CSV table of C-alpha atoms and ligand atoms in Angstrom, one decimal:
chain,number,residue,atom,x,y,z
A,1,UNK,CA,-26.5,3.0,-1.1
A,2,UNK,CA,-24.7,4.3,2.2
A,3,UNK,CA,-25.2,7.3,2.7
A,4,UNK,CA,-22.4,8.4,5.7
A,5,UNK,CA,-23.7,11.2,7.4
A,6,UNK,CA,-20.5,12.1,8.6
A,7,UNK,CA,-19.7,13.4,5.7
A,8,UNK,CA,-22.6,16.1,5.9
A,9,UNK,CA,-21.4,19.9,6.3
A,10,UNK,CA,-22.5,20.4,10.0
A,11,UNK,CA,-25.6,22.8,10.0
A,12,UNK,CA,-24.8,26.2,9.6
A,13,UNK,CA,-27.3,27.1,12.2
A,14,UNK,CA,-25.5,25.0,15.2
A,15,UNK,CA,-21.4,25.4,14.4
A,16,UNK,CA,-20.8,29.0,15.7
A,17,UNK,CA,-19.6,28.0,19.6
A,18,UNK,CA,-18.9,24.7,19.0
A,19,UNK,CA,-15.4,23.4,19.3
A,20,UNK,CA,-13.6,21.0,16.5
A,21,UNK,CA,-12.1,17.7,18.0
A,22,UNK,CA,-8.5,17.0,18.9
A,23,UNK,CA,-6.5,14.7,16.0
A,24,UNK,CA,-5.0,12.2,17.5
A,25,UNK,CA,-2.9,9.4,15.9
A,26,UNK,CA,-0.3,6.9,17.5
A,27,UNK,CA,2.1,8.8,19.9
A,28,UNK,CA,0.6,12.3,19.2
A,29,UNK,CA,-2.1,15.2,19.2
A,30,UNK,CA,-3.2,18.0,17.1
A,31,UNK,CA,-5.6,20.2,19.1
A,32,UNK,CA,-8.6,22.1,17.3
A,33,UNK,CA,-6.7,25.8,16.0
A,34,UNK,CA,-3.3,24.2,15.4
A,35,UNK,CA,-1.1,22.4,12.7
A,36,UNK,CA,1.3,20.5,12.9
A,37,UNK,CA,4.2,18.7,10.9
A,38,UNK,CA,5.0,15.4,11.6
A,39,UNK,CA,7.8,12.5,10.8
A,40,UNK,CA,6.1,9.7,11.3
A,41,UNK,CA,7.9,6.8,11.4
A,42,UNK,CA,6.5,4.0,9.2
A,43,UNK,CA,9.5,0.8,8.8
A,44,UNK,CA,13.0,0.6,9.2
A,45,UNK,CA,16.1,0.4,6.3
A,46,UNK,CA,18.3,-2.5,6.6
A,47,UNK,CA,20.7,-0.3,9.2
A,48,UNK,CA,17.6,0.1,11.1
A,49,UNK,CA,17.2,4.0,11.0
A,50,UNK,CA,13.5,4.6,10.9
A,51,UNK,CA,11.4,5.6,7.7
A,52,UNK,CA,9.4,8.2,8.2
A,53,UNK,CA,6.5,9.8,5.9
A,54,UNK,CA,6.0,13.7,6.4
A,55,UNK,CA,2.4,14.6,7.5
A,56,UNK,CA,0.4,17.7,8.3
A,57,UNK,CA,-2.3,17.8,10.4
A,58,UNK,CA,-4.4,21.1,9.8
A,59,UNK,CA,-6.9,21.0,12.3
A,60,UNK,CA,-9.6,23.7,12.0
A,61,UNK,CA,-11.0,26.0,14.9
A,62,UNK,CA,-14.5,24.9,13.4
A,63,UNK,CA,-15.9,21.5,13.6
A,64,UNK,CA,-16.3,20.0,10.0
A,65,UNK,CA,-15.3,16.7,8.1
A,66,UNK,CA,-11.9,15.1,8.5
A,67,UNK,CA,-10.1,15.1,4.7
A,68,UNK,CA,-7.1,13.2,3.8
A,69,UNK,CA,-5.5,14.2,0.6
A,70,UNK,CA,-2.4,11.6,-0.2
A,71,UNK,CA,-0.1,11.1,-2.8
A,72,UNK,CA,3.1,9.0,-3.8
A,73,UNK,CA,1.4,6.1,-3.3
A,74,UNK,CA,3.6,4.6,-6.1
A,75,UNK,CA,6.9,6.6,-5.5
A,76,UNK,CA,7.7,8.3,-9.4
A,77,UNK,CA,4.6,9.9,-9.2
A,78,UNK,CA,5.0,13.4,-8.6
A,79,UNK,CA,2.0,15.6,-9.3
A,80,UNK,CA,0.3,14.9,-6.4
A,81,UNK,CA,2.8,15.5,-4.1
A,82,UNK,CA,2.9,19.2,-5.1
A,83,UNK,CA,-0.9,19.1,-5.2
A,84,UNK,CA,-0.9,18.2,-1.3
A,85,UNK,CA,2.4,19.9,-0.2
A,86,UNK,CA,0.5,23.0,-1.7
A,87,UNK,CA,-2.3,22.6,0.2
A,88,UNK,CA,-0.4,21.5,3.2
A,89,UNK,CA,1.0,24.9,2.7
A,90,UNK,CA,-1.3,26.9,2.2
A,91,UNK,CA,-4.3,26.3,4.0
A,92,UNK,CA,-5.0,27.7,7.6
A,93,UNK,CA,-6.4,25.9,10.3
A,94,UNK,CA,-8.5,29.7,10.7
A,95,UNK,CA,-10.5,29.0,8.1
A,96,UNK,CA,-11.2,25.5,8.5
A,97,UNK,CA,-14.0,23.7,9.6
A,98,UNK,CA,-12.9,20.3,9.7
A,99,UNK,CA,-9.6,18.6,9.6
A,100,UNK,CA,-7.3,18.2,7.3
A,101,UNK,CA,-4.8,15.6,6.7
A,102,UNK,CA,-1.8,15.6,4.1
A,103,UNK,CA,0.3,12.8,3.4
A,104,UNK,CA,2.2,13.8,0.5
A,105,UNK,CA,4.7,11.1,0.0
A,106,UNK,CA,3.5,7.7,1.2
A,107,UNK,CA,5.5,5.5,-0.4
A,108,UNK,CA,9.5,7.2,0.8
A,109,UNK,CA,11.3,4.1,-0.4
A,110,UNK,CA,10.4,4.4,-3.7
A,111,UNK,CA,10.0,8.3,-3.7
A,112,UNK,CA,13.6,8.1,-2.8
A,113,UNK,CA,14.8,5.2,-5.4
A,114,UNK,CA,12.6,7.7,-7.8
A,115,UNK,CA,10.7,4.2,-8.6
A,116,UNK,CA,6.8,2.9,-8.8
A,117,UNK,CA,7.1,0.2,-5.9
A,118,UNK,CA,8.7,-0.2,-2.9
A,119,UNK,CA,12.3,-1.4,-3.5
A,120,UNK,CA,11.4,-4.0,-1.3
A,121,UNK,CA,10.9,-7.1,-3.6
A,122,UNK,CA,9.0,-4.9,-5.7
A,123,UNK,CA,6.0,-4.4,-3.9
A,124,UNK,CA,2.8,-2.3,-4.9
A,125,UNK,CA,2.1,-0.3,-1.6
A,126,UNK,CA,-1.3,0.7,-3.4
A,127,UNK,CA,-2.1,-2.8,-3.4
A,128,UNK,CA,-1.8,-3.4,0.4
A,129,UNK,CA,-3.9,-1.6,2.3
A,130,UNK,CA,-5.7,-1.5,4.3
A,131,UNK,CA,-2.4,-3.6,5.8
A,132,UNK,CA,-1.7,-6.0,8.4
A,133,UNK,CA,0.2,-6.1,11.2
A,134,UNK,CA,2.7,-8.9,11.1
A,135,UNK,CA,2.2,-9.2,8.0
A,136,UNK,CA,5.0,-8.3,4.4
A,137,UNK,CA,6.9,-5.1,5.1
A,138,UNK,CA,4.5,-3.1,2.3
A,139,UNK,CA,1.6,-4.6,4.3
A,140,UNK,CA,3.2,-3.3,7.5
A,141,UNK,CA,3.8,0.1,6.5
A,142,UNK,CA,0.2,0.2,4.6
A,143,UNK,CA,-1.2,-0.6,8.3
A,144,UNK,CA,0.4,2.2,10.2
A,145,UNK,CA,-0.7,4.5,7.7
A,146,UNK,CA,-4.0,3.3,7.2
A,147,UNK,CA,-4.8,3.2,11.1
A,148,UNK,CA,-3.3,6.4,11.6
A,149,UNK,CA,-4.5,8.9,9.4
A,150,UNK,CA,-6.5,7.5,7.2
A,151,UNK,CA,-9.4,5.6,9.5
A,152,UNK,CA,-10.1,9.1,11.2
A,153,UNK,CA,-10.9,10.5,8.5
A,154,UNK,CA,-14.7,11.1,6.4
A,155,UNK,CA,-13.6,11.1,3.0
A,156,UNK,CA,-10.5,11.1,1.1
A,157,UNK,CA,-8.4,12.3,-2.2
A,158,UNK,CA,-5.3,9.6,-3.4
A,159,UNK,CA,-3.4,12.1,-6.0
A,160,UNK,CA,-1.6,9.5,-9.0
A,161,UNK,CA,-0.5,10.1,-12.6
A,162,UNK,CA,-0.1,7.9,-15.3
A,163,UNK,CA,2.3,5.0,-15.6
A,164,UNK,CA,6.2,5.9,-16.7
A,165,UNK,CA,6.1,5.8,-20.2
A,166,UNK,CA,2.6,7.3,-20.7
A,167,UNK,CA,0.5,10.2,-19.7
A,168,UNK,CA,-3.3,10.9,-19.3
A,169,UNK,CA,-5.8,13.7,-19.1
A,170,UNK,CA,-6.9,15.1,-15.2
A,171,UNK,CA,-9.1,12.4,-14.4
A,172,UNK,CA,-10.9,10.7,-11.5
A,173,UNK,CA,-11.1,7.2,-10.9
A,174,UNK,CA,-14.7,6.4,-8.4
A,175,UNK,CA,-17.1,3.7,-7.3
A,176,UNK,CA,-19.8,6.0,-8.4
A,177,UNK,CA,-22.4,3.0,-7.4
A,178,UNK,CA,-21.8,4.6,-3.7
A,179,UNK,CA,-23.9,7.7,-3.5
A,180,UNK,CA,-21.3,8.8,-1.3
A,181,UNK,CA,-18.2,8.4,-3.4
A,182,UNK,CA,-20.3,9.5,-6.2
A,183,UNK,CA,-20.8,12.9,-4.3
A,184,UNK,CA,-17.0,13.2,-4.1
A,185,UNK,CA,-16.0,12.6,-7.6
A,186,UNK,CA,-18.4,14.8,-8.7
A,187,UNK,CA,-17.6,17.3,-6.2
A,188,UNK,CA,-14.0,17.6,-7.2
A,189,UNK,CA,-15.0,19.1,-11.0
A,190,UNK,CA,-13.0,17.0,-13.5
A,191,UNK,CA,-14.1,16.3,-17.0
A,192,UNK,CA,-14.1,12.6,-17.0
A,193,UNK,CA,-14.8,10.5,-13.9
A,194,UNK,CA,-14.0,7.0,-14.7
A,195,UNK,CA,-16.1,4.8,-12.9
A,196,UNK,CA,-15.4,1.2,-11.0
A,197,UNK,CA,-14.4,0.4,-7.6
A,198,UNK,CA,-10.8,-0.3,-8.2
A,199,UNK,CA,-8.5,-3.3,-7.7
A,200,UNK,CA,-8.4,-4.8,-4.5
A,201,UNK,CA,-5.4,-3.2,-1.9
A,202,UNK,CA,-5.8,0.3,-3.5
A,203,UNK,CA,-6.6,3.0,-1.1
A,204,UNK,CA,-9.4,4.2,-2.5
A,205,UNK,CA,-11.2,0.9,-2.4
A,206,UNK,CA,-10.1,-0.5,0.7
A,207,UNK,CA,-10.9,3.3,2.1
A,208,UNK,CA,-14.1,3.4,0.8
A,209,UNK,CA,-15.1,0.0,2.0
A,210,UNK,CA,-14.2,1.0,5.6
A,211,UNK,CA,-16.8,4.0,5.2
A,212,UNK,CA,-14.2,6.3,4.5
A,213,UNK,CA,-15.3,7.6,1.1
A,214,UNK,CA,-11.9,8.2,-1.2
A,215,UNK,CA,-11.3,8.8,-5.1
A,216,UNK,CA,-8.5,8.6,-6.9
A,217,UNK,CA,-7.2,11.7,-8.9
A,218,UNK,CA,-4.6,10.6,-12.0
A,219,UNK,CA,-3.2,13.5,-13.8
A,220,UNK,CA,-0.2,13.7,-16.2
A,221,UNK,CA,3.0,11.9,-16.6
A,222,UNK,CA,5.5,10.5,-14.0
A,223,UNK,CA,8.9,12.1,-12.8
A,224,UNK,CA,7.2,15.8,-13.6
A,225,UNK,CA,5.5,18.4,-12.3
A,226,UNK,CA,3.1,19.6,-14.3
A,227,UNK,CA,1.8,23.1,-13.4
A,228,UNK,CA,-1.5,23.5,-15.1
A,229,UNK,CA,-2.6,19.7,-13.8
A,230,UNK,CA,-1.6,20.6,-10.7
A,231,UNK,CA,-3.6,24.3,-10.5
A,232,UNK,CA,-6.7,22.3,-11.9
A,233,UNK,CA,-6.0,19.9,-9.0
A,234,UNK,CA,-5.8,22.9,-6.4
A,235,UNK,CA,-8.9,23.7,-8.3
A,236,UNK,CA,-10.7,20.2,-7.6
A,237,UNK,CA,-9.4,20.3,-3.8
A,238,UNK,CA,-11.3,23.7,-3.3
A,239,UNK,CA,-14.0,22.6,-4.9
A,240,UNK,CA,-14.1,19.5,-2.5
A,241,UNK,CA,-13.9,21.5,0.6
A,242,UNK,CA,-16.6,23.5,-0.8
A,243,UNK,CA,-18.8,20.3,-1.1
A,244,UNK,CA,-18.5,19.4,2.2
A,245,UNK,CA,-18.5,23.0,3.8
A,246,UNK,CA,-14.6,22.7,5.3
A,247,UNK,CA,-14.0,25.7,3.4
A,248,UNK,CA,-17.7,27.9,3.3
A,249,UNK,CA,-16.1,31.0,1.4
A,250,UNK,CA,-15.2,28.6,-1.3
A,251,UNK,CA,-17.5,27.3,-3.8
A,252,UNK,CA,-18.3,24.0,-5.5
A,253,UNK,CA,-16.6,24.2,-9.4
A,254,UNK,CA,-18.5,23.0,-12.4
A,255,UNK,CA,-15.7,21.9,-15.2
A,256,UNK,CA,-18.5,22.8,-18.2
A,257,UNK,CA,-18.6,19.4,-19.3
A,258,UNK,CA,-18.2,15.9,-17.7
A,259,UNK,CA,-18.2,12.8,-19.4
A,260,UNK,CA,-18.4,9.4,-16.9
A,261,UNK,CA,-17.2,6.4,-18.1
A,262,UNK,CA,-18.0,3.0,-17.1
A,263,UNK,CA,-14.8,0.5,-17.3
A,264,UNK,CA,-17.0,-2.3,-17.4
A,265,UNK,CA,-18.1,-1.7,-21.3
A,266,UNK,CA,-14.3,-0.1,-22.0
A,267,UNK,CA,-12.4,-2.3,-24.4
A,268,UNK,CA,-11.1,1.9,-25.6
A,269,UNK,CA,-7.4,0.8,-25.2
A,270,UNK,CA,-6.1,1.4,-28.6
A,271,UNK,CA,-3.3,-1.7,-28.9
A,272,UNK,CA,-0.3,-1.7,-31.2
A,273,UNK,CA,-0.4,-4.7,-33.7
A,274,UNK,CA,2.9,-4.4,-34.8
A,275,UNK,CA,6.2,-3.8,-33.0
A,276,UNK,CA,8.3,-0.4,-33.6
A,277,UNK,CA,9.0,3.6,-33.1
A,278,UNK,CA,6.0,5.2,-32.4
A,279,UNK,CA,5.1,8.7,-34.8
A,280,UNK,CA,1.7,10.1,-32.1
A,281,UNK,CA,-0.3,12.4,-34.4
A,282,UNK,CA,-2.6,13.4,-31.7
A,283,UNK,CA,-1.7,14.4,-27.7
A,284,UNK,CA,-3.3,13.3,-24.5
A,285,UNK,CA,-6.6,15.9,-24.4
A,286,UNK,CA,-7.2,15.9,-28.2
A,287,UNK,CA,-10.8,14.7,-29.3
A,288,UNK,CA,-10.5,12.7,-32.6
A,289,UNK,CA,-12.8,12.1,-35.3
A,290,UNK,CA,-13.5,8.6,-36.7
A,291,UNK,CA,-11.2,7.4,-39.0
A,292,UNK,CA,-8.4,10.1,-38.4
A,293,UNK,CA,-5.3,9.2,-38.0
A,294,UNK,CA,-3.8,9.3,-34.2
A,295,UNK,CA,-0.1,7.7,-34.9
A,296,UNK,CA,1.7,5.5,-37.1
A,297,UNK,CA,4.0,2.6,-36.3
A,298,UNK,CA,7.3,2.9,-38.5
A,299,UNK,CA,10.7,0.6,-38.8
A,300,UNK,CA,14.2,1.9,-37.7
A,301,UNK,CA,15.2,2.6,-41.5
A,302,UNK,CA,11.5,4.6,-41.8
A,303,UNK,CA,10.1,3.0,-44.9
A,304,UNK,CA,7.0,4.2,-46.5
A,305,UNK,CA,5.7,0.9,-47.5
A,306,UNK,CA,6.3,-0.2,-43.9
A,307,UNK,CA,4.6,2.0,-42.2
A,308,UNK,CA,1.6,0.5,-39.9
A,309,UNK,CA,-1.2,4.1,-39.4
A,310,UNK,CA,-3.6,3.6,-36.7
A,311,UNK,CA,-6.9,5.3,-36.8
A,312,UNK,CA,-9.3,6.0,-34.2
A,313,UNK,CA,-12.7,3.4,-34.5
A,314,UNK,CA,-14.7,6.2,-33.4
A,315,UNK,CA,-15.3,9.8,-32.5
A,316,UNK,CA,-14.0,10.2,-28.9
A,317,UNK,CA,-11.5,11.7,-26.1
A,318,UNK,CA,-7.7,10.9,-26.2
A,319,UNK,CA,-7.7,10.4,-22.0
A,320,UNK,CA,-4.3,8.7,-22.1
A,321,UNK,CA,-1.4,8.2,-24.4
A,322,UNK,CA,1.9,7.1,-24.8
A,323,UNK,CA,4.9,9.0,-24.3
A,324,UNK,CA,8.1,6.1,-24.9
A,325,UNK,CA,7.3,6.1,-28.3
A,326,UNK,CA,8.0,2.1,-28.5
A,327,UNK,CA,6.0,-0.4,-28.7
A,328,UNK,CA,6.1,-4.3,-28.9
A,329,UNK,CA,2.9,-5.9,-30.3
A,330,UNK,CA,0.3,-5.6,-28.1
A,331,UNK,CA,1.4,-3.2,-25.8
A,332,UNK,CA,-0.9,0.5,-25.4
A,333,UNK,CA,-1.2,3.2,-27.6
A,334,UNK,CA,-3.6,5.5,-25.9
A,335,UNK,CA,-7.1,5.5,-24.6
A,336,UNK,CA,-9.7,6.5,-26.0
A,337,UNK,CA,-13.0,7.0,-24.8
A,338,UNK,CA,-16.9,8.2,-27.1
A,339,UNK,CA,-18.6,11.1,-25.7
A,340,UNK,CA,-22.6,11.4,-25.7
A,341,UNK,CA,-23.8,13.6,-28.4
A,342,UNK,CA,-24.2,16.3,-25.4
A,343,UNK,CA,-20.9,16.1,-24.0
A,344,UNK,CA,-19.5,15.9,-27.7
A,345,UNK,CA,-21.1,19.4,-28.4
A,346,UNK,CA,-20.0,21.2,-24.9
A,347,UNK,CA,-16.4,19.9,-25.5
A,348,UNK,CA,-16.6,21.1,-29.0
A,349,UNK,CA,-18.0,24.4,-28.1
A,350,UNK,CA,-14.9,24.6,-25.3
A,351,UNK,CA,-12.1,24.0,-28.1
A,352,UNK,CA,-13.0,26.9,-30.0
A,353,UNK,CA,-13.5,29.4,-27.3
A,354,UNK,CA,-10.1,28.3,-25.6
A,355,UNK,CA,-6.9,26.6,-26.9
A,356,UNK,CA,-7.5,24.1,-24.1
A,357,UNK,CA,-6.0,20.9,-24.9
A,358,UNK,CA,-2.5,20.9,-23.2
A,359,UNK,CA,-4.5,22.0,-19.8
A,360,UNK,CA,-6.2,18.7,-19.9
B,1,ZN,ZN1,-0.2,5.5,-9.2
């Protein structure tokens, strides 16, 4: 649909002499060849000391696409941060041709309270962009990151995991109606791309509509880092720099089987209908058959005849679950998604070659 051909690798005939561009953002300068690590300062606390998100600029020798990978959007969520600080780390402006840009904690009031929101009244910083000026403090802060570093840039990669309480498989979240989002979340070689534009003030949205094409990346649980998530992650980064020829030694990653579903015909949320301790049969990863058991809902005194079993309705994907085991009526056991007969066989064929499931 809109096609930004920003986002194209230059042509490998014409980038030899040429010269990337400076960064620049608000007050500074990353020259092509350099990195930097910035403090940039985002609000002020109530004793008026600034608050500052860390940032590094890795600005190639080579021209190429400008990347932002950020995470911590919602402060608990850990994953990601290790993703990008990795990254961050790791990668050399030598190589690169592009830029990159890491924000790997973008929400420091709640990274620092070790809570979702900003301790701010509670607000959802991924629900404020692209921001305003004069505006709520969450909207505030959401502008000078989004001006900053995330309107320079060609694409982008928000790094989230699963609510507290609950965990899910490595997934990506994309408007796959853009062709050019669509060539991102394929590019960055997860298993299930879960498709939709995303609610209004997320990143990835309100990125993409500024012709900034972005994804979301959930993996895992809050309050953890979780090693093999995070190496697939490192593996879907590469992959992505591959894609769009930031990295040209890399290349792009097929995951063996992908599976994308549309949220617009999901009603897969398995709900509890009655209240109590949660016994989970199956884990997040685990492909069930119809009509097998996933949990069962039991009393505090454990009594057979009380015992509520939940089954699965069809043959499918466990791509989240619950890991409070309590529930009140209504609330989510896990998610479960079908599989095309293709995707069900290459999945199946994957299980027995590897003991996979807790990678997922
Ligand atoms: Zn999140």
């Amino acid at each position: 649909m809109s096609d930004d051909t920003a986002t194209e690798p230059p042509d490998d005939g014409r980038e030899t002499d040429e010269m990337n561009e400076p960064f620049t953002y608000n007050g500074g300068r990353v020259d092509p060849g350099e990195s930097a690590n910035i403090r940039y300062g985002i609000s002020e606390t109530y004793l008026g000391d600034p608050v500052r998100i860390p940032v590094t600029v890795i600005n190639g020798e080579h021209p190429g696409p400008t990347v932002f990978l950020s995470a911590a959007a919602h402060g608990d969520e850990l994953n990601g941060i290790e993703v990008v600080r990795e990254v961050a780390h790791d990668w050399d402006h030598s190589i690169l041709h592009g830029t990159l840009v890491c924000l790997p904690v973008m929400n420091v009031p709640g990274f620092i309270a070790q809570e979702r929101y900003l301790p701010i009244y509670d607000r959802d910083l991924n629900r404020s962009f692209p921001g305003r000026e004069g505006s709520t403090s969450a909207r505030r802060m959401a502008h000078q990151i989004f001006t900053n570093f995330i309107e320079p840039c060609d694409l982008g990669v928000d790094f989230h995991t699963s609510t507290r309480g609950r965990t899910n498989m490595l997934h990506v979240r994309a408007n796959m109606e853009r062709s050019d989002v669509a060539r991102l979340a394929n590019a960055f070689s997860s298993n299930v791309i879960i498709a939709g534009e995303g609610p209004s003030g997320t990143l990835r949205r309100e990125a993409s509509e500024a012709g900034i094409p972005t994804i979301t990346v959930e993996m895992g649980e809050a309050h953890r880092f979780q090693r093999r998530l995070i190496d697939r992650a490192l593996t879907g980064v590469a992959s992505v720099f591959a894609e769009f020829g930031l990295h040209r030694e890399s290349s792009v990653h097929w995951p063996g089987w992908r599976t994308v579903i549309d949220t617009d015909d999901e009603k897969t949320w398995l709900r509890a209908d009655a209240g109590g301790i949660v016994d989970m049969k199956r884990g997040r990863g685990a492909l069930v058959e119809e009509g097998e058991v996933i949990c069962a809902i039991t009393n505090p005194f454990k009594e057979e005849e009380d015992i509520v079993t939940v089954e699965a309705p069809f043959t499918g994907l466990i791509v989240g679950v619950l890991e409070n085991p309590v529930v009140y009526p209504g609330n989510p056991l896990c998610h479960l998604v079908g599989l095309s007969p293709d995707t069900l066989t290459a999945l199946s064929r994957e299980r027995t070659t590897e003991s996979s499931r807790s990678e997922l």
